Each structure stands twice: as structure tokens, then as C-alpha cells.
Tab-separated table of C-alpha atoms and ligand atoms in Angstrom:
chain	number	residue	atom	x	y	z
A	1	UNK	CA	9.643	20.968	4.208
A	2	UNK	CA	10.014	20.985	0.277
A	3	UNK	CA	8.765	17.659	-1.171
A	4	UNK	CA	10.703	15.632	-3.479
A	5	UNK	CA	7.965	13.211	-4.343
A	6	UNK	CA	3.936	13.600	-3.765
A	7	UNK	CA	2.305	10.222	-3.995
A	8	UNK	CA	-1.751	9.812	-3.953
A	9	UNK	CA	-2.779	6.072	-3.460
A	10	UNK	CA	-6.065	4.721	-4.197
A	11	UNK	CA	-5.466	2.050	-1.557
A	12	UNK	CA	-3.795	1.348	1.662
A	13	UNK	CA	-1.983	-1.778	1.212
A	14	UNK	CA	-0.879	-0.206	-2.244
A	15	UNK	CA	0.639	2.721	-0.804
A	16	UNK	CA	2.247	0.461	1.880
A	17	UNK	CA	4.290	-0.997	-1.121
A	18	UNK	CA	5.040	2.263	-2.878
A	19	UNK	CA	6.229	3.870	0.500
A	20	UNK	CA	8.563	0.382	1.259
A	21	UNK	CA	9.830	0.751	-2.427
A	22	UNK	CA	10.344	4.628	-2.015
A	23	UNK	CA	12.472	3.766	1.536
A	24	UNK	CA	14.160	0.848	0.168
A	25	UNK	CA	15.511	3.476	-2.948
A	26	UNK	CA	16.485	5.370	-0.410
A	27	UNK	CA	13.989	8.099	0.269
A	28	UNK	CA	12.707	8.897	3.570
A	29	UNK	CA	9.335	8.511	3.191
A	30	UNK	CA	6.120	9.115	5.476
A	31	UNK	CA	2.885	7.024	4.315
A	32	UNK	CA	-0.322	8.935	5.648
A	33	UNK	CA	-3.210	7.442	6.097
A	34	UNK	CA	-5.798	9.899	4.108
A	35	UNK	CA	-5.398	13.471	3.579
A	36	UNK	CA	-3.356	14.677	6.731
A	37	UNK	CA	-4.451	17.826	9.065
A	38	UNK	CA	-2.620	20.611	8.243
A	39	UNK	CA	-1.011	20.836	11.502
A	40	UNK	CA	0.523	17.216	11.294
A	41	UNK	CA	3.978	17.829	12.679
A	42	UNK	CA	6.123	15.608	9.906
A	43	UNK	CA	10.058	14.482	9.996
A	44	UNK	CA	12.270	15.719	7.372
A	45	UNK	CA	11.583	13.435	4.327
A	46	UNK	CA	11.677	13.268	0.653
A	47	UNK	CA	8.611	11.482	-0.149
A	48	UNK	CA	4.967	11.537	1.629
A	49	UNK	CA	2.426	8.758	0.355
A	50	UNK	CA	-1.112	9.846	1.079
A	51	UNK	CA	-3.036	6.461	1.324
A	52	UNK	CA	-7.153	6.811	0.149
A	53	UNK	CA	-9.600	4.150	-0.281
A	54	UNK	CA	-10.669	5.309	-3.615
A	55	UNK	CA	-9.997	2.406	-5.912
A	56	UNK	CA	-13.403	1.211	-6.305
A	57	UNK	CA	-15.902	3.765	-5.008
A	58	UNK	CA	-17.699	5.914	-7.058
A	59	UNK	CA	-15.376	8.131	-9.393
A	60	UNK	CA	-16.755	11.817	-8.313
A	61	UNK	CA	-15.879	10.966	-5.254
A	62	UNK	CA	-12.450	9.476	-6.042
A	63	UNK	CA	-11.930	12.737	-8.102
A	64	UNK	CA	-12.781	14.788	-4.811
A	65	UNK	CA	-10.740	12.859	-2.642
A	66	UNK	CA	-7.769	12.510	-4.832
A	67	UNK	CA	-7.769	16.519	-5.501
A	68	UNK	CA	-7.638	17.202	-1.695
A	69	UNK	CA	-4.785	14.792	-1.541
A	70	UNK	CA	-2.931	17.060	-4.330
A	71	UNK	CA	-3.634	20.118	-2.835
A	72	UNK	CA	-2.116	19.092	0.264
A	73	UNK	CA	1.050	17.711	-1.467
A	74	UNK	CA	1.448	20.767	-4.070
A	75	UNK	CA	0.992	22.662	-0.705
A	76	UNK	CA	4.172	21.189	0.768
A	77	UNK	CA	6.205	21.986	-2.275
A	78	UNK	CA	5.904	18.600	-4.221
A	79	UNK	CA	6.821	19.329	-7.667
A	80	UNK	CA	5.995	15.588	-8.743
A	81	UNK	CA	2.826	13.832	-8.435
A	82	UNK	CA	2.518	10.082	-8.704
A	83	UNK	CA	-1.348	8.970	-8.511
A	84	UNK	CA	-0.147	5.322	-7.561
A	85	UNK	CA	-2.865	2.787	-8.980
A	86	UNK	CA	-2.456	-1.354	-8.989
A	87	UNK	CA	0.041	-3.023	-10.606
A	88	UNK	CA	-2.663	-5.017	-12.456
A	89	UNK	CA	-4.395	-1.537	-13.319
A	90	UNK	CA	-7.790	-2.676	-11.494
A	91	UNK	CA	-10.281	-0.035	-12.729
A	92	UNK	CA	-13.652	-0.508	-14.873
A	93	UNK	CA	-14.865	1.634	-18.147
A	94	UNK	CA	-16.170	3.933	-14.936
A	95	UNK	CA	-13.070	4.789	-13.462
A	96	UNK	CA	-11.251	5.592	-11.782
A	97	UNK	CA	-7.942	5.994	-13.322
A	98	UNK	CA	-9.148	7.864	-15.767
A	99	UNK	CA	-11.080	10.306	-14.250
A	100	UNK	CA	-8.664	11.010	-11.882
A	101	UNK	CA	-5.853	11.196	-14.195
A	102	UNK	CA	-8.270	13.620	-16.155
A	103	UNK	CA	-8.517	16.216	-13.410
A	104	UNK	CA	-4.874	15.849	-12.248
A	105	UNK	CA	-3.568	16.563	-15.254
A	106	UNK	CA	-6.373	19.488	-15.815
A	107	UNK	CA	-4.876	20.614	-12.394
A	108	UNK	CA	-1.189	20.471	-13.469
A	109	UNK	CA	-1.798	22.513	-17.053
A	110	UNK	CA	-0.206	19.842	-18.933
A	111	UNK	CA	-0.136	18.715	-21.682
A	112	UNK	CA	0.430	15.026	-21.480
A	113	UNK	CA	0.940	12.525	-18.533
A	114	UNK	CA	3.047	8.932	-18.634
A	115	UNK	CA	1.178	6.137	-17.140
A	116	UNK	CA	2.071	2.579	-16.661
A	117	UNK	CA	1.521	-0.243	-14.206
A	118	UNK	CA	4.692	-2.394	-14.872
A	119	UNK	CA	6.415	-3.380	-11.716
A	120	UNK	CA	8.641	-6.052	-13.440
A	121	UNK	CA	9.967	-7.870	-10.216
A	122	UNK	CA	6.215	-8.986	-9.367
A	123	UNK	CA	5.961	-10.222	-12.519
A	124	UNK	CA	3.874	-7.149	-14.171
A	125	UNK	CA	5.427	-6.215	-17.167
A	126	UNK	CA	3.460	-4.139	-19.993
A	127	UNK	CA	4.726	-4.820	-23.796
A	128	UNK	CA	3.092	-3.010	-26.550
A	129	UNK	CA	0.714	-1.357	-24.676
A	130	UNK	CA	-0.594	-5.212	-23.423
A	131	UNK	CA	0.148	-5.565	-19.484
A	132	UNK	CA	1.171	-9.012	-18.366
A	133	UNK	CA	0.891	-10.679	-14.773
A	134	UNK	CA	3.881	-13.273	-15.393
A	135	UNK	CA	3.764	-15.005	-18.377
A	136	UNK	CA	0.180	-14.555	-19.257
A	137	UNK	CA	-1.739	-11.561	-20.775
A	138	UNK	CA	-3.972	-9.831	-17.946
A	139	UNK	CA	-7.219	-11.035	-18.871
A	140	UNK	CA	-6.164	-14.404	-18.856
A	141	UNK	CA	-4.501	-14.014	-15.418
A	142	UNK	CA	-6.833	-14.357	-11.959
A	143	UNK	CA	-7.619	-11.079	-12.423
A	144	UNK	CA	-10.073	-11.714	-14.876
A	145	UNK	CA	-12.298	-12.935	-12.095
A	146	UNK	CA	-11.815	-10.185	-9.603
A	147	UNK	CA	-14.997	-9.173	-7.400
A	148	UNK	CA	-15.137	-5.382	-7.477
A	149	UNK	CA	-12.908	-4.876	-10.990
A	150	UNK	CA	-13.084	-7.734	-13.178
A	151	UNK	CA	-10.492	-7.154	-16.199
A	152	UNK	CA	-11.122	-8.305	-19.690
A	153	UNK	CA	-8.905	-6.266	-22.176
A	154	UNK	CA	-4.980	-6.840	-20.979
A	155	UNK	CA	-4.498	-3.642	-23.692
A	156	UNK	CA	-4.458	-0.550	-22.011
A	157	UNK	CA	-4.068	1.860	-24.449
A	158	UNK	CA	-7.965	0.805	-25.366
A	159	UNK	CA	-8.375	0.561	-21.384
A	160	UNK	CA	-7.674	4.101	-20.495
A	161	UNK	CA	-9.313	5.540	-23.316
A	162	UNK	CA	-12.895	3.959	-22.299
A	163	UNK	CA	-12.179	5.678	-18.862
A	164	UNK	CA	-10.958	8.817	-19.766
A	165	UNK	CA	-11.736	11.972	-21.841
A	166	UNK	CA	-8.286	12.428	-23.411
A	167	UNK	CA	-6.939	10.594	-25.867
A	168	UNK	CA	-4.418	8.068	-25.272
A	169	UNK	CA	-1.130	6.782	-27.199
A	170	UNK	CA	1.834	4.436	-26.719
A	171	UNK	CA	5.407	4.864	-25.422
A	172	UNK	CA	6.562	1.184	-26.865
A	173	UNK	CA	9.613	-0.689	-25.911
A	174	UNK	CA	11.836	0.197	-28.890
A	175	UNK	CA	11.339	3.996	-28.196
A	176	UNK	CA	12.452	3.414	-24.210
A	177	UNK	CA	15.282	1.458	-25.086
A	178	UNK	CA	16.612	4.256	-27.607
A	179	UNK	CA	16.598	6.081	-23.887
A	180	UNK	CA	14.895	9.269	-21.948
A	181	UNK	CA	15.694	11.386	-25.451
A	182	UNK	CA	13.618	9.561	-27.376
A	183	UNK	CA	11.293	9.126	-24.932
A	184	UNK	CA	10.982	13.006	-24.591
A	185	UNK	CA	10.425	13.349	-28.380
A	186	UNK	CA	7.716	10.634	-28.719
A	187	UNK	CA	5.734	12.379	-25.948
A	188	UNK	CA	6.147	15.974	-27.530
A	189	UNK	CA	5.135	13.827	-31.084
A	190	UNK	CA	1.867	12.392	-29.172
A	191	UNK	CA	0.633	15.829	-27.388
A	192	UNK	CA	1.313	17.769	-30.668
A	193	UNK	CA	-1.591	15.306	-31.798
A	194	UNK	CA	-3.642	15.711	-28.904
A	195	UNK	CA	-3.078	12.902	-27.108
A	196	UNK	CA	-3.431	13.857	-23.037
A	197	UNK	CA	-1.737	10.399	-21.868
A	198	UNK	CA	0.026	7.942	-22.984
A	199	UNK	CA	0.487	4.580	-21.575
A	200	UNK	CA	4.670	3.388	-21.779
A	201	UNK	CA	6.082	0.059	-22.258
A	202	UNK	CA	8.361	-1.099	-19.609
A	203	UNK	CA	9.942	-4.830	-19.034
A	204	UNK	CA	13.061	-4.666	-17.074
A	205	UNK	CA	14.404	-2.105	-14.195
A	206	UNK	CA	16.085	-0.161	-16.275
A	207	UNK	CA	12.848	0.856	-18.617
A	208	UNK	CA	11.451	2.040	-15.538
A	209	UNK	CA	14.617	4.161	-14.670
A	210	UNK	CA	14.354	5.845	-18.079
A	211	UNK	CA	10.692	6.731	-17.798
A	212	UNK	CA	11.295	8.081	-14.477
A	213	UNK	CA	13.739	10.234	-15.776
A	214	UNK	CA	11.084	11.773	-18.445
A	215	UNK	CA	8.467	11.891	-15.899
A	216	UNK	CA	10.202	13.955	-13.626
A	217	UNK	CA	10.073	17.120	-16.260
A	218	UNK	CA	6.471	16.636	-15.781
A	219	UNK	CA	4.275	16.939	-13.046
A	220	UNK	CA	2.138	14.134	-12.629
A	221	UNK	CA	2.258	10.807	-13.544
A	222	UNK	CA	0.416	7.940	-13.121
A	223	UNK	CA	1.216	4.017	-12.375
A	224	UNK	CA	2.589	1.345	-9.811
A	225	UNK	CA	5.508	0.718	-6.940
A	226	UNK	CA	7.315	0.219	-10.238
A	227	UNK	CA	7.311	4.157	-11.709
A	228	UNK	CA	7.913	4.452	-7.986
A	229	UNK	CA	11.077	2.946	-8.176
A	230	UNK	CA	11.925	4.616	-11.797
A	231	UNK	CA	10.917	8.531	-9.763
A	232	UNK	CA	13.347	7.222	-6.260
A	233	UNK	CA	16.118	5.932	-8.248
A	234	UNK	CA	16.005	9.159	-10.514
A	235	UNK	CA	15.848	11.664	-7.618
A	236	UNK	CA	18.703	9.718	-5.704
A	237	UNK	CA	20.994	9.777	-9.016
A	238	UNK	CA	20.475	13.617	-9.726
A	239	UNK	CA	21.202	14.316	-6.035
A	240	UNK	CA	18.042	15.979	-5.630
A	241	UNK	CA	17.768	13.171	-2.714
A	242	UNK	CA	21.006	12.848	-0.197
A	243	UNK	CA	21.606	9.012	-0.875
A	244	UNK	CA	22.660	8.377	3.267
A	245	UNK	CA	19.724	10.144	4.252
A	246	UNK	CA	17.664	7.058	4.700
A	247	UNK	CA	20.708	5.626	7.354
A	248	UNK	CA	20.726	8.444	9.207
A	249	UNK	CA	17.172	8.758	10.315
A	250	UNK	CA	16.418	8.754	13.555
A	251	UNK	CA	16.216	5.257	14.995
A	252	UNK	CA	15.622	5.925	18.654
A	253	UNK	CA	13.973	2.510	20.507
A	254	UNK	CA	10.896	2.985	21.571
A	255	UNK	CA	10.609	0.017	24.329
A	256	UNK	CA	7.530	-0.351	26.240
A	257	UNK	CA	5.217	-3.314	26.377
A	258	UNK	CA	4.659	-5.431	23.012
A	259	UNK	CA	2.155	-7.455	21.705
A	260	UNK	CA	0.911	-8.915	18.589
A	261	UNK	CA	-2.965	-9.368	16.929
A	262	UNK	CA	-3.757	-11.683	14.396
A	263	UNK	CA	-7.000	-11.429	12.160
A	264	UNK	CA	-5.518	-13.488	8.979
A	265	UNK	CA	-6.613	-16.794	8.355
A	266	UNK	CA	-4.237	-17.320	5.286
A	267	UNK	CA	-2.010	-20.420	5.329
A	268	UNK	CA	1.407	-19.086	6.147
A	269	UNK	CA	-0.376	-16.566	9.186
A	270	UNK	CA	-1.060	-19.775	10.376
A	271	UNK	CA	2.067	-21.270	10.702
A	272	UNK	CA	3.323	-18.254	11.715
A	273	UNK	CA	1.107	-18.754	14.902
A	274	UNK	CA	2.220	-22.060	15.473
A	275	UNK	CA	5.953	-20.745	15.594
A	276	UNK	CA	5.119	-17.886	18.272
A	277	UNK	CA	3.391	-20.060	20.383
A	278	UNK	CA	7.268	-21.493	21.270
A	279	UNK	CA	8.623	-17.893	22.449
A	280	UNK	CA	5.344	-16.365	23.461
A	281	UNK	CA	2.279	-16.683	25.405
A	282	UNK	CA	-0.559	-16.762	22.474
A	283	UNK	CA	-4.339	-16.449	23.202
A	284	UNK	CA	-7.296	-18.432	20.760
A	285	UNK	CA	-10.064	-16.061	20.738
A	286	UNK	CA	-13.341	-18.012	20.082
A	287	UNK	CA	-14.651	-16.729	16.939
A	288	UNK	CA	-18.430	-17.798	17.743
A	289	UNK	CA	-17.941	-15.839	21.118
A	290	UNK	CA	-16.906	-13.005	19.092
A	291	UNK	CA	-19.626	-12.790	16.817
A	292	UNK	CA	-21.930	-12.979	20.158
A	293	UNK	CA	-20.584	-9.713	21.760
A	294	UNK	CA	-17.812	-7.749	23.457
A	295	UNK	CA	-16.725	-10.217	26.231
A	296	UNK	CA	-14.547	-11.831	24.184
A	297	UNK	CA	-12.178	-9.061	23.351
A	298	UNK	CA	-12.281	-7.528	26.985
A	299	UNK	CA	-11.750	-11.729	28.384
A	300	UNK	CA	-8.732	-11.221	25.958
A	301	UNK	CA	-7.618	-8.214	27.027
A	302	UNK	CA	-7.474	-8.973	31.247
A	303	UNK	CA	-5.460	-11.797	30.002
A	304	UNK	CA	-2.970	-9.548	27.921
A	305	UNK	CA	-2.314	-7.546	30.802
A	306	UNK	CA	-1.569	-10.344	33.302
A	307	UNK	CA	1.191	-11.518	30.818
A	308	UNK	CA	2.529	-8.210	29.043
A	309	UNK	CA	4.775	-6.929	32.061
A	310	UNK	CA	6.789	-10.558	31.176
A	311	UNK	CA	7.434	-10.272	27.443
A	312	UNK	CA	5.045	-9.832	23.851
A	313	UNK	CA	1.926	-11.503	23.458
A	314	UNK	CA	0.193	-12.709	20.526
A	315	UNK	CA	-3.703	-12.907	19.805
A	316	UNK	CA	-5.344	-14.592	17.603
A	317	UNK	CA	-8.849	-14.739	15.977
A	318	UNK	CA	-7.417	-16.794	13.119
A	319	UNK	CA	-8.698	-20.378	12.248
A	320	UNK	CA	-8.033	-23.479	9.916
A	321	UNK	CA	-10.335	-22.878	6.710
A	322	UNK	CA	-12.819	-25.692	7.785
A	323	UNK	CA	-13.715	-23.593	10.786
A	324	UNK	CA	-13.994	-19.861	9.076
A	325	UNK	CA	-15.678	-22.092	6.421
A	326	UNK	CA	-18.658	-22.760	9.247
A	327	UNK	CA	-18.953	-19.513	11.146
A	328	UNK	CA	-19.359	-17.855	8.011
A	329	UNK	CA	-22.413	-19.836	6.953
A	330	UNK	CA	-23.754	-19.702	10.172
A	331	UNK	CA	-23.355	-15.861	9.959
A	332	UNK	CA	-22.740	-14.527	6.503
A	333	UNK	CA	-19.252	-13.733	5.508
A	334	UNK	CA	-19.835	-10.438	5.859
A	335	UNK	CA	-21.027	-10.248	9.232
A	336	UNK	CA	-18.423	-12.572	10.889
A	337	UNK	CA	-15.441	-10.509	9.295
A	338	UNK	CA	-16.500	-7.398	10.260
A	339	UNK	CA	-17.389	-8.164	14.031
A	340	UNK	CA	-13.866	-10.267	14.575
A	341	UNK	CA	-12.216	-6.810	12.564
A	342	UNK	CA	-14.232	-4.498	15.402
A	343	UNK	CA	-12.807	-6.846	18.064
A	344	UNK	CA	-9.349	-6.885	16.987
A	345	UNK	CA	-9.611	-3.118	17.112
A	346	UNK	CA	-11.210	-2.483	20.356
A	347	UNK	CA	-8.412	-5.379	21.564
A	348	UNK	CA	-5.858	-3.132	19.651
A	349	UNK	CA	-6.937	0.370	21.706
A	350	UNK	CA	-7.392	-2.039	25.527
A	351	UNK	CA	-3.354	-2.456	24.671
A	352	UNK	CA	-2.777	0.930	23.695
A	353	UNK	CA	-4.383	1.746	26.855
A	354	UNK	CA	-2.509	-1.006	28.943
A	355	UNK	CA	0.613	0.828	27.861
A	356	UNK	CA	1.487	-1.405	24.641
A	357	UNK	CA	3.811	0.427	22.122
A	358	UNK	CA	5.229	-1.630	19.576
A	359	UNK	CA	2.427	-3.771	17.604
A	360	UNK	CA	2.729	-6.524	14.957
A	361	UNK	CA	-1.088	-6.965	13.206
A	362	UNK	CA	-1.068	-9.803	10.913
A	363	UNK	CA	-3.873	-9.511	7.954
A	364	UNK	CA	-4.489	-6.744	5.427
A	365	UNK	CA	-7.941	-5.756	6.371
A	366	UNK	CA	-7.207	-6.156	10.336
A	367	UNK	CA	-4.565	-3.768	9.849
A	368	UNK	CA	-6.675	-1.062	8.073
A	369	UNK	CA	-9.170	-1.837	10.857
A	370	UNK	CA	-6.858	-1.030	13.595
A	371	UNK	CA	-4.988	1.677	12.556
A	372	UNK	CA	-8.532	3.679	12.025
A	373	UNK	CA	-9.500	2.584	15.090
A	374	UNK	CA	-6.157	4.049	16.613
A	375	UNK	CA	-6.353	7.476	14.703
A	376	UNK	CA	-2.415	7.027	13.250
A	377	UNK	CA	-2.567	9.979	10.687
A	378	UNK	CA	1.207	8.495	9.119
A	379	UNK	CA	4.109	6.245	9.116
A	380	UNK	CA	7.316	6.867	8.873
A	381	UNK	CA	8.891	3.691	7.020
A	382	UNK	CA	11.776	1.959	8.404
A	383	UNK	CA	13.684	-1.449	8.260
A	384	UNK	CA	12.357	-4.413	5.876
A	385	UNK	CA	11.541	-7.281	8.058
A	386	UNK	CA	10.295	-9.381	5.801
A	387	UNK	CA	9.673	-8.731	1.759
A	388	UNK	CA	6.942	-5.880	1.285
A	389	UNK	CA	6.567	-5.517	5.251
A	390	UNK	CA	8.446	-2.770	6.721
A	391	UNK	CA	8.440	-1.520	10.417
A	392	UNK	CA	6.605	1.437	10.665
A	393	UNK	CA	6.982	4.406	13.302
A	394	UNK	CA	3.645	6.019	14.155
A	395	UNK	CA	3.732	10.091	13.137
A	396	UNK	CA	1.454	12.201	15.160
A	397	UNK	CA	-0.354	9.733	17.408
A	398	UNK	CA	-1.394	11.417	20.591
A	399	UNK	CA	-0.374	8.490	22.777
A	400	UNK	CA	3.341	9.407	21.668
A	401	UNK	CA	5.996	7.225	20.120
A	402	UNK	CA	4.805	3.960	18.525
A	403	UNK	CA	5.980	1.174	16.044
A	404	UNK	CA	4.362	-0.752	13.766
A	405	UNK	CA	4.216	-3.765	11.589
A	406	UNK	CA	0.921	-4.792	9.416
A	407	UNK	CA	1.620	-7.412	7.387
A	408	UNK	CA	-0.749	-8.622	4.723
A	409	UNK	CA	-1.739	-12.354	5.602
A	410	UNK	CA	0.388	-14.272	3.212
A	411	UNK	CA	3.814	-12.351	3.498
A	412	UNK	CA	6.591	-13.219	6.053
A	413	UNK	CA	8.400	-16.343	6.799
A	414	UNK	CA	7.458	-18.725	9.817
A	415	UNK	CA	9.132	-16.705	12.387
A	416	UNK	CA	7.859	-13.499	11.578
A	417	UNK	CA	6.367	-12.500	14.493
A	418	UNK	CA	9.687	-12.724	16.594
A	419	UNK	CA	11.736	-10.860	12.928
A	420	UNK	CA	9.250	-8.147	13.507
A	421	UNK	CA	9.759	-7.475	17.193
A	422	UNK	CA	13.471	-8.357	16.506
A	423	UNK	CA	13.398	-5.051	15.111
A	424	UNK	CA	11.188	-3.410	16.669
A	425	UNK	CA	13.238	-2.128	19.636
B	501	ADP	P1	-5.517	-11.454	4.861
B	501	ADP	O1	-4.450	-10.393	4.720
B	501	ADP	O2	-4.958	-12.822	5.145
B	501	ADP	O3	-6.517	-11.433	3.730
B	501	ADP	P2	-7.442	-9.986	6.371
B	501	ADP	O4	-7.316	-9.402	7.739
B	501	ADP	O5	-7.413	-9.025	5.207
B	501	ADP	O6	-6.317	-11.094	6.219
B	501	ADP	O7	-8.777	-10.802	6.219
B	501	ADP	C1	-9.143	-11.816	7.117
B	501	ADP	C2	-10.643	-11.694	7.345
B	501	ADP	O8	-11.077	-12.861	8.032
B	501	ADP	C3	-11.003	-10.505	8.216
B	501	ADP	O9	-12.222	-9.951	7.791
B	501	ADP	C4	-11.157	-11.145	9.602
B	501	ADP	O10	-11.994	-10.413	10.455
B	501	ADP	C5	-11.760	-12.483	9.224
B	501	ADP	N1	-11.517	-13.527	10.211
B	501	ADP	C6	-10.525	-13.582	11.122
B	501	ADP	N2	-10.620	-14.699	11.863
B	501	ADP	C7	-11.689	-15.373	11.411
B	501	ADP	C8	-12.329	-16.607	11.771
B	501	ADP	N3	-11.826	-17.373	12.753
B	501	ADP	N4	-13.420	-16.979	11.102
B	501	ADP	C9	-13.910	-16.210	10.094
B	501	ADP	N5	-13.373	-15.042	9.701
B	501	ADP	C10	-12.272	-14.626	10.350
């Protein structure tokens, strides 16, 4: 298998969007989660997205992790590299885009890397070096009160260069316009001076087209779904990528038993519920009970097998915002997330067990939860069901064939969970 496109995310739901943006573009594209074993048997595809947790953890590490992830996707002939950070370029003056920009490029030999963030059909859109989430600057959007990476400067240019050892200069919007020429001349302009990256405008589509077409005569490159999109749409056009060859994967059904967990308590996962409970039997866990020990999870899984021979199931931890409101101060928020996470997992392998293959998991952490807990080294991406939420076939699971869909609380419309399993044959 020769690579088309090598992509390294520094988070899972992140390179769930790259690898949906990648399919819908028309690649075939396998998201792993971390760095796969070298014997992971993979389908023919154009793109692999290897999916770390390194966004916020300490940047050695990040560094470490990110390298293996190259080495793996240089090994399978990727001539492109995408490290795929957040759209709203969440880092600190620590890292760890810049650090692991640093030793990617050091890695590649050369001599200057693009990077940008903009992903204008979310709304991020970078202008003079300044990124913007909609119409405001970024440190005036939410993001200015984030936990873990709280951003105060919406100009990256002076971002990067706190975080990185290189120098750092400025691809700006006139320059893309004049196209991937002029492009290729203002990078040659900034490395002649020294400058190792340099951060590019982009507003519309078609900016991110041209700077995918200069990035591809590099190796690496650094930014969101949106260079994504720029590197797929490049690929397809040059024919380096057969444009049918997403239609005519493999879409064999998979059948078996189906059931669907849900660990999100956002509003529309809640409606969502409500919809179900008219085309499927739907169990309440009792959060309280969970928190107290395992019964809970194995009382909800004798009553998943009693009903899964006559159709899907859905289970639910999820509750109004008044009631995660009170376990959480009776238990720390902390504490009560992470044992009704552990439950939905052990829940998640009792159906595995029971014979369940095809699973909907509704909430972002739930679904990282349960696919560790599973051991699913990869996806291959399929069919949208809803914006941003793809179906996913399992790659290299020992239990054999699976599907997939892990949806990030607020995404999907009211029927979702029937859409998913619509398609989930
Ligand atoms: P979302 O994508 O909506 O953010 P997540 O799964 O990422 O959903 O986060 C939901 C969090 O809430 C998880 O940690 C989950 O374990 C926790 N949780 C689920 N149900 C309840 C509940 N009834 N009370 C308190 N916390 C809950």
C-alpha cells in the first residue's frame, strides 16, 4: 500500500473530522486510533489518519508520540504529512504545535512548512495572519476561556513563534489569490530569510485549494479539516487519487444484533432519546446506582439480551442538567463522569459479547471510552449520516466485522439514532 496522504492528529474527535472530510473529497480513508501494530491488515486506501491524544499533554511527549506516528506513515509510503491540529489552533507558549512542527519538519529536511487552521465552512477563517471563529477575532471568541488552552493573541504569526524555534512569516490573502505561483515564490522568498514556517491566509474554499496545491511539493504541513480538504481536493484533481474509488469500496452488510449507548447529556442527545424511545426499547440507567458499583451495567446488560434477538436497543446514562447538576456535587464531576464512562464501556464489551455488531455511541468522551475499551485499532470511514458523523467499519478487531457510529453529543438531528442504523446494514 503506497499512501497518498499521512495524517497525525493530536485528538480523536479531530481526526474523526479530518478522516469524514478526507472521505467526503473522495479519498478512502482509514482513521486509526494511535500508532497502529505493524501487522494491522489495512484496505486499499488513499489516506490513513492516525488519531493521538497529544493536544494538551506535555510537549516531549507529544514530540515522541507524534514521531512514531510519522515513522509509521513515511513507512507506508506517505509522501505528505499533515500534523492535523484544531481549527481554533488550541496550543499554549508550551506547545505543542510548535514543537511538533519543529521536529517534523527537522525530520522531513525542509526547509519551510505551511500551516494554517482556517476551515472556512465552520466559520474559521484566518486574515492577515489573525484567525477568526465567525465574525469575531479568536481571543474574543469562547475560546478565550477554554480550560486546558486558554487563547489570548488571535495573531498567529506571534503565536507560533512563542512555541517554536524557527522563525515564522506570513502567506497573506493577496499573495493566495495571485494563485499556487505566487504562493511558491513567497515561500522560497521567506526560507531564503530563514523563516522555517509560515502561517497562510485562507478565507474561502478555493484559498484552501491553492495552498493545498503548494503544500503538496512539500512534505509536511501543518493545520485543520480545512488544509485537509485543500490536500483531498488536490490529490483527486491531479489523479493521483481515482475519483470513484470512494463508491466502489466495499459495502458488504454486516447484520447481526444492534444496539445503541448513550453517555451525552447535551440538549439535542436528549431529544434524540426521546425519539428512539417510539421505535425502540430504551433502558434509564440510574446514574447514582452507577456511581455505587457494577450492578448497574450488568442489570443493564441481562436486559439487553432479553430484547436484542427482537430489534436495536438503546441505553442510556444521560440526564436533564438539573439531575447531572446533583450527582456531580454529591460526587465531584470528575468522579461521576468517569465511573458512568467505565460503565458504558464494560456495557459496550457485555454486547460485544452477546453478539452485538453494529453500535451507535452518542457523546464524544463515551465514544473514546468505548472504543479503548473494545481495542478497535482503525476505521474505515463510510456514509455521512448526519453532518460530521460518519458510519464507521471497524479494521482489525478480533471479534470480526463491525460498524460504528460515535457521534459527539450535540450533532445529529432528532432521529438520529434510527439515520444511523438506517445505514448501518
Ligand atoms: P458530549 O459529547 O455531549 O460532551 P461526552 O460523552 O463527551 O458527551 O460527555 C458526557 C459526560 O457526562 C461523560 O463524562 C459521561 O460519563 C457523563 N455523564 C453521562 N451521564 C451522566 C449523568 N446522568 N450524570 C452526570 N454525568 C453524566
Amino acid at each position: 500500500m503506497t499512501l497518498a496522504l499521512g495524517c497525525i492528529a493530536d485528538d480523536y474527535t479531530g481526526a474523526s473530522d479530518l478522516a469524514n472530510t478526507l472521505t467526503r473529497a473522495g479519498l478512502r480513508t482509514v482513521q486509526t486510533i494511535g500508532v497502529p501494530s505493524d501487522d494491522l491488515a489495512l484496505p486499499e486506501v488513499d489516506a490513513v489518519v492516525v488519531s493521538l491524544k497529544s493536544r494538551s499533554i506535555e510537549a516531549g511527549l507529544a514530540v515522541t508520540r507524534s514521531r512514531a506516528a510519522e515513522k509509521w506513515l513515511r513507512g507506508r509510503g506517505a509522501q505528505h504529512i499533515l500534523f492535523k491540529i484544531c481549527s481554533t489552533f488550541d496550543s499554549t507558549d508550551a506547545g505543542n504545535i510548535g514543537p511538533v512542527m519543529d521536529a517534523l519538519r527537522a525530520d522531513s529536511g525542509d526547509a519551510i512548512v505551511l500551516v494554517t487552521p482556517a476551515f472556512p465552512e465552520t466559520g474559521r477563517t484566518v486574515y492577515q495572519g489573525n484567525l477568526f471563529v465567525g465574525s469575531v477575532p479568536l481571543n474574543e471568541s469562547p475560546l478565550k476561556d477554554h480550560p486546558l488552552n486558554p487563547m489570548h493573541d488571535s495573531n498567529l504569526v506571534r503565536v507560533l513563534v512563542r512555541q517554536s524555534e524557527t522563525k515564522v512569516g506570513l502567506v497573506d490573502l493577496a499573495t493566495l489569490t495571485r494563485g499556487a505561483d505566487a504562493v511558491r515564490a513567497r515561500l522560497a522568498e521567506l526560507a531564503m530569510g530563514g523563516i522555517g514556517a509560515a502561517i497562510a491566509d485562507a478565507v474561502f474554499d478555493r484559498d484552501l485549494e491553492t495552498i493545498g496545491q503548494v503544500a503538496l511539493d512539500h512534505p509536511l504541513s501543518v493545520g485543520a479539516s480545512g488544509i485537509g480538504l485543500g490536500l483531498a481536493r488536490t490529490l483527486v484533481a491531479s489523479g493521483k487519487v481515482r475519483p470513484d474509488a470512494v463508491t466502489a469500496m466495499p459495502d458488504t452488510a454486516v447484520g447481526g444484533p444492534a444496539a445503541c449507548l448513550a453517555g451525552s447529556c447535551s440538549q439535542a442527545t436528549l431529544q434524540q432519546i426521546a425519539s428512539a424511545e417510539r421505535v425502540m426499547p430504551v433502558l434509564h440507567l440510574v446514574p447514582e446506582r452507577i456511581v455505587a458499583g457494577k450492578e448497574e451495567a450488568q442489570r443493564a446488560l441481562a436486559w439487553a439480551r432479553e430484547h436484542l434477538g427482537n430489534g436495536p436497543v438503546l441505553i442510556a446514562s444521560s440526564s436533564s442538567p438539573e439531575e447531572v447538576a446533583a450527582l456531580q456535587s454529591r460526587h465531584g464531576r470528575d468522579t461521576a463522569g468517569h465511573a458512568i464512562e467505565q460503565a458504558m464501556a464494560d456495557i459496550a464489551e457485555g454486547l460485544v459479547g452477546a453478539g452485538v455488531r453494529r453500535l451507535v455511541v452518542a457523546g464524544g468522551e463515551t465514544s473514546g471510552a468505548v472504543v479503548d475499551r473494545l481495542q478497535i485499532p482503525g476505521f474505515l470511514v463510510s456514509a455521512e449520516i448526519a453532518a460530521g458523523v460518519p458510519v464507521l467499519r471497524a479494521v482489525g478487531v478480533k471479534t470480526g466485522e463491525m460498524l460504528l457510529a460515535l457521534k459527539s453529543g450535540n450533532f445529529g438531528a432528532r432521529e438520529f439514532f434510527s439515520d444511523a442504523l438506517k445505514l448501518m446494514r
